[in-house]
Short mmCIF file of C-alpha atoms in Angstrom, two decimals:
data_model
loop_
_atom_site.label_atom_id
_atom_site.label_comp_id
_atom_site.label_asym_id
_atom_site.label_seq_id
_atom_site.Cartn_x
_atom_site.Cartn_y
_atom_site.Cartn_z
CA MET L 99 23.67 52.91 -104.45
CA LYS L 100 23.82 56.31 -103.18
CA LYS L 101 21.09 58.66 -104.05
CA PRO L 102 22.63 61.81 -105.16
CA GLY L 103 22.72 64.42 -102.57
CA GLY L 104 21.27 62.14 -100.00
CA LYS L 105 22.59 60.98 -96.47
CA VAL L 106 23.42 57.47 -95.71
CA THR L 107 21.05 56.33 -92.73
CA PRO L 108 22.41 53.39 -90.59
CA ALA L 109 20.09 50.47 -89.71
CA THR L 110 18.49 50.82 -86.31
CA ALA L 111 17.83 47.78 -84.00
CA SER L 112 14.26 47.05 -83.02
CA THR L 113 13.21 48.23 -79.54
CA GLU L 114 10.22 45.83 -78.98
CA PRO L 115 10.87 43.09 -76.36
CA PRO L 116 10.92 39.51 -77.41
CA ALA L 117 7.67 37.69 -77.03
CA ILE L 118 7.47 35.51 -73.92
CA ARG L 119 6.94 31.79 -74.48
CA LYS L 120 4.20 30.25 -72.59
CA ALA L 121 5.08 27.20 -70.55
CA GLU L 122 3.55 23.99 -71.75
CA ALA L 123 1.04 22.47 -69.44
CA LEU L 124 2.01 19.12 -68.08
CA PRO L 125 -0.34 16.16 -68.58
CA GLU L 126 -2.59 15.48 -65.43
CA THR L 127 -1.98 12.25 -63.60
CA THR L 128 -3.85 10.48 -60.68
CA GLU L 129 -0.75 8.61 -59.53
CA GLY L 130 0.26 10.04 -56.17
CA PHE L 131 2.97 7.61 -55.20
CA PRO L 132 6.43 7.18 -56.68
CA TRP L 133 7.15 4.16 -58.68
CA PRO L 134 8.23 1.25 -56.59
CA SER L 135 11.96 0.54 -56.62
CA SER L 136 12.92 -2.36 -58.74
CA HIS L 137 15.36 -3.35 -55.90
CA GLU L 138 14.35 -5.59 -53.19
CA ILE L 139 14.70 -4.40 -49.60
CA LYS L 140 17.44 -6.05 -47.95
CA LYS L 141 16.53 -7.77 -44.73
CA GLU L 142 18.55 -6.87 -41.57
CA SER L 143 20.80 -9.68 -40.49
CA ASN L 144 20.50 -11.25 -36.99
CA PRO L 145 23.56 -10.22 -34.91
CA PHE L 146 23.32 -13.43 -32.88
CA THR L 147 23.79 -15.61 -35.96
CA ASP L 148 26.24 -13.38 -37.66
CA ARG L 149 29.69 -15.07 -38.58
CA ASP L 150 31.66 -12.05 -37.64
CA TRP L 151 32.92 -12.58 -34.06
CA ARG L 152 32.87 -8.72 -33.50
CA MET L 153 29.08 -8.54 -34.20
CA LEU L 154 28.48 -11.64 -32.02
CA ALA L 155 30.50 -10.07 -29.19
CA TYR L 156 28.57 -6.83 -29.61
CA ALA L 157 25.25 -8.58 -29.55
CA TRP L 158 25.80 -10.83 -26.51
CA SER L 159 27.36 -8.01 -24.40
CA GLY L 160 24.36 -5.62 -25.31
CA LEU L 161 22.12 -8.41 -24.05
CA LEU L 162 24.11 -8.97 -20.98
CA VAL L 163 23.95 -5.33 -20.06
CA ARG L 164 20.22 -5.36 -20.32
CA LEU L 165 19.90 -8.35 -18.16
CA VAL L 166 22.21 -6.78 -15.56
CA ILE L 167 20.12 -3.55 -15.60
CA ILE L 168 16.87 -5.59 -15.21
CA PHE L 169 18.31 -7.69 -12.34
CA THR L 170 19.64 -4.51 -10.57
CA LEU L 171 16.15 -2.84 -10.75
CA LEU L 172 14.39 -6.03 -9.50
CA PHE L 173 17.00 -6.30 -6.63
CA SER L 174 16.54 -2.72 -5.75
CA VAL L 175 12.85 -3.01 -5.44
CA PHE L 176 13.17 -6.20 -3.42
CA GLN L 177 15.63 -4.62 -1.00
CA PHE L 178 13.36 -1.57 -0.59
CA LEU L 179 10.48 -3.69 0.23
CA ALA L 180 12.59 -5.78 2.68
CA ASN L 181 13.86 -2.65 4.36
CA GLN L 182 10.26 -1.27 4.81
CA GLU L 183 9.13 -4.57 6.28
CA GLN L 184 12.14 -4.48 8.65
CA LYS L 185 11.28 -0.96 9.85
CA ARG L 186 7.80 -2.17 10.53
CA VAL L 187 9.02 -5.07 12.57
CA GLU L 188 11.26 -2.67 14.58
CA GLN L 189 8.31 -0.35 15.27
CA THR L 190 6.25 -3.25 16.39
CA MET L 191 8.88 -4.58 18.73
CA SER L 192 9.21 -1.24 20.26
CA LEU L 193 5.56 -1.47 21.11
CA VAL L 194 6.20 -4.94 22.55
CA GLU L 195 8.86 -3.36 24.91
CA LEU L 196 6.37 -0.68 25.91
CA TRP L 197 3.87 -3.49 26.72
CA GLU L 198 6.25 -5.23 28.99
CA SER L 199 6.90 -1.92 30.88
CA LYS L 200 6.08 -1.61 34.63
CA ASP L 201 3.01 0.62 34.28
CA LEU L 202 1.33 -1.56 31.55
CA GLN L 203 2.14 -4.82 33.42
CA GLN L 204 0.32 -3.41 36.38
CA ALA L 205 -2.61 -2.34 34.25
CA GLN L 206 -2.85 -5.92 32.72
CA ARG L 207 -2.78 -7.42 36.04
CA ALA L 208 -5.51 -5.08 37.49
CA LEU L 209 -7.78 -5.92 34.50
CA LYS L 210 -7.22 -9.63 34.81
CA GLU L 211 -7.80 -9.75 38.51
CA ARG L 212 -11.07 -7.71 38.26
CA LEU L 213 -12.36 -9.85 35.32
CA THR L 214 -11.34 -13.04 37.04
CA GLY L 215 -13.19 -12.23 40.25
CA LEU L 216 -16.38 -11.25 38.41
CA ASN L 217 -16.24 -14.39 36.22
CA ALA L 218 -16.16 -16.39 39.34
CA LYS L 219 -18.88 -14.47 41.11
CA TYR L 220 -21.40 -14.96 38.11
CA ASP L 221 -20.17 -18.32 36.99
CA ASN L 222 -23.64 -19.96 37.83
CA LEU L 223 -25.39 -17.63 35.41
CA LEU L 224 -23.78 -19.25 32.40
CA SER L 225 -24.76 -22.69 31.18
CA ALA L 226 -22.40 -25.54 30.93
CA ASN L 227 -22.43 -25.33 27.02
CA PRO L 228 -23.25 -21.69 26.22
CA THR L 229 -23.88 -20.57 22.74
CA PRO L 230 -21.55 -17.95 21.29
CA THR L 231 -24.18 -15.26 21.57
CA GLU L 232 -24.84 -16.18 25.20
CA GLU L 233 -21.15 -16.14 26.10
CA GLN L 234 -20.80 -12.83 24.28
CA GLU L 235 -23.72 -11.27 26.28
CA PHE L 236 -22.15 -12.72 29.61
CA ARG L 237 -18.77 -11.17 28.83
CA GLN L 238 -20.25 -7.81 28.02
CA ARG L 239 -22.26 -7.76 31.35
CA ILE L 240 -19.02 -8.66 33.18
CA GLY L 241 -17.22 -5.80 31.44
CA ILE L 242 -19.94 -3.36 32.26
CA GLU L 243 -19.99 -4.23 35.95
CA ALA L 244 -16.13 -4.05 35.96
CA MET L 245 -16.48 -0.35 35.26
CA THR L 246 -18.52 0.23 38.53
CA THR L 247 -17.57 0.64 42.17
CA ASP L 248 -18.88 -2.77 42.93
CA GLY L 249 -16.86 -4.45 40.27
CA GLY L 250 -13.95 -5.30 42.37
CA THR L 251 -11.93 -4.55 45.54
CA MET L 252 -9.78 -1.93 43.82
CA PRO L 253 -11.07 1.60 43.90
CA LEU L 254 -12.86 2.49 40.60
CA ALA L 255 -10.61 5.72 40.15
CA ASP L 256 -7.49 3.45 40.32
CA PHE L 257 -9.03 0.68 38.05
CA SER L 258 -10.07 3.31 35.62
CA ASP L 259 -6.58 4.64 35.34
CA HIS L 260 -5.25 1.09 34.50
CA PHE L 261 -8.13 0.58 31.96
CA ASP L 262 -7.17 3.88 30.17
CA ARG L 263 -3.68 2.79 29.87
CA VAL L 264 -4.68 -0.36 28.25
CA VAL L 265 -6.91 1.37 25.88
CA TYR L 266 -4.34 3.91 25.04
CA PHE L 267 -1.94 1.28 24.21
CA LEU L 268 -4.35 -0.80 22.18
CA ASN L 269 -5.42 2.27 20.29
CA ARG L 270 -1.90 3.11 19.49
CA LEU L 271 -1.06 -0.48 18.42
CA SER L 272 -4.18 -0.60 16.21
CA ILE L 273 -3.40 2.74 14.45
CA CYS L 274 0.31 1.72 13.88
CA VAL L 275 -1.01 -1.62 12.19
CA GLU L 276 -3.83 -0.09 10.06
CA SER L 277 -1.60 2.71 8.92
CA ASP L 278 0.99 0.09 7.79
CA LEU L 279 3.71 1.47 10.10
CA CYS L 280 3.80 -1.74 12.10
CA SER L 281 4.14 -5.29 10.94
CA ARG L 282 0.53 -6.88 11.23
CA LYS L 283 2.05 -10.34 11.34
CA VAL L 284 4.26 -9.60 14.31
CA ALA L 285 1.53 -7.46 16.15
CA ASP L 286 -1.02 -10.34 15.55
CA ALA L 287 1.35 -12.78 17.21
CA TYR L 288 1.85 -10.60 20.37
CA PHE L 289 -1.46 -8.80 20.82
CA ARG L 290 -4.33 -10.06 18.77
CA ASP L 291 -5.55 -12.64 21.26
CA TYR L 292 -5.40 -10.06 24.10
CA ALA L 293 -7.11 -7.42 21.94
CA VAL L 294 -9.98 -9.81 21.05
CA SER L 295 -10.44 -10.82 24.67
CA PHE L 296 -10.49 -7.25 25.81
CA TRP L 297 -12.95 -6.29 23.18
CA SER L 298 -15.36 -9.20 23.94
CA TYR L 299 -15.57 -7.98 27.70
CA PHE L 300 -15.60 -4.11 27.20
CA ALA L 301 -17.40 -3.61 23.82
CA GLY L 302 -20.73 -2.97 25.80
CA TYR L 303 -19.13 -0.49 28.02
CA ILE L 304 -17.37 1.26 25.12
CA ASP L 305 -20.75 1.38 23.32
CA LYS L 306 -22.23 3.19 26.10
CA GLN L 307 -19.44 5.64 26.32
CA ARG L 308 -19.82 6.47 22.53
CA LYS L 309 -23.51 7.08 23.10
CA ALA L 310 -22.77 9.34 26.00
CA GLY L 311 -20.75 11.53 23.78
CA SER L 312 -17.39 9.92 23.05
CA ALA L 313 -18.21 9.02 19.48
CA ASN L 314 -14.65 7.88 18.58
CA PHE L 315 -13.79 6.13 21.68
CA ALA L 316 -11.68 3.02 20.99
CA THR L 317 -12.68 2.95 17.23
CA ALA L 318 -9.13 1.93 16.29
CA ILE L 319 -9.17 -1.08 18.56
CA GLU L 320 -12.62 -2.09 17.18
CA ALA L 321 -11.29 -1.85 13.52
CA TYR L 322 -8.16 -3.93 14.52
CA VAL L 323 -10.28 -6.63 16.14
CA ARG L 324 -12.77 -6.81 13.40
CA GLN L 325 -10.11 -7.38 10.82
CA GLY L 326 -10.60 -10.86 9.45
CA GLN L 327 -13.46 -11.49 11.73
CA PRO L 328 -17.14 -11.95 10.81
CA GLU L 329 -19.33 -8.89 11.57
CA ALA L 330 -21.54 -10.66 14.06
CA GLN L 331 -18.65 -11.94 16.24
CA SER L 332 -16.97 -8.55 16.49
CA LYS L 333 -20.06 -6.66 18.03
#
């Protein structure tokens, strides 16, 4: 009904925002891992026993490739070591050629003649069955006298030149072997007996030279001679 003399007022919508609904809290749980699957894990098949010929071919070809790679690596290592040894042999043979040169041959003869003469001169001082110590002392006395003016018929200055040539060569050989630049096996076959004999005669003289100021005189020869020998025999 209309009120007399009144105005019709339209209904107005509410301006208040709708109420925000709070999120429901989830129940707490102590399980941190997902539920295990009910499906079993499928095992991988062995390609070498697979019935499919393509899988078999793939498996065996892969194995063959791996074997070829391993063989190639091993062969490369073997070839490298063989080449290194060949270089050491070649270096040693070059020293053999140097040892057979004219100057060094003369030096060897000079030392041999001087030591032979002194051995004959003092032969009566050595007993018929000397001990290793007696023989060692006798040889060192011979070596010391060889480096004097009365040691032989050759003038001492000339003999000293020959002696220095032999020392230089044996030092060079010893350094080459100890630094693994020369083949120890080949060097021993050609030079070890001579080096040991040389040291047995001249170790006493070399020791005197060291005490006189040449501390490193013939140290390389000594190291080479002592290699594989008891300490007592090398002094």
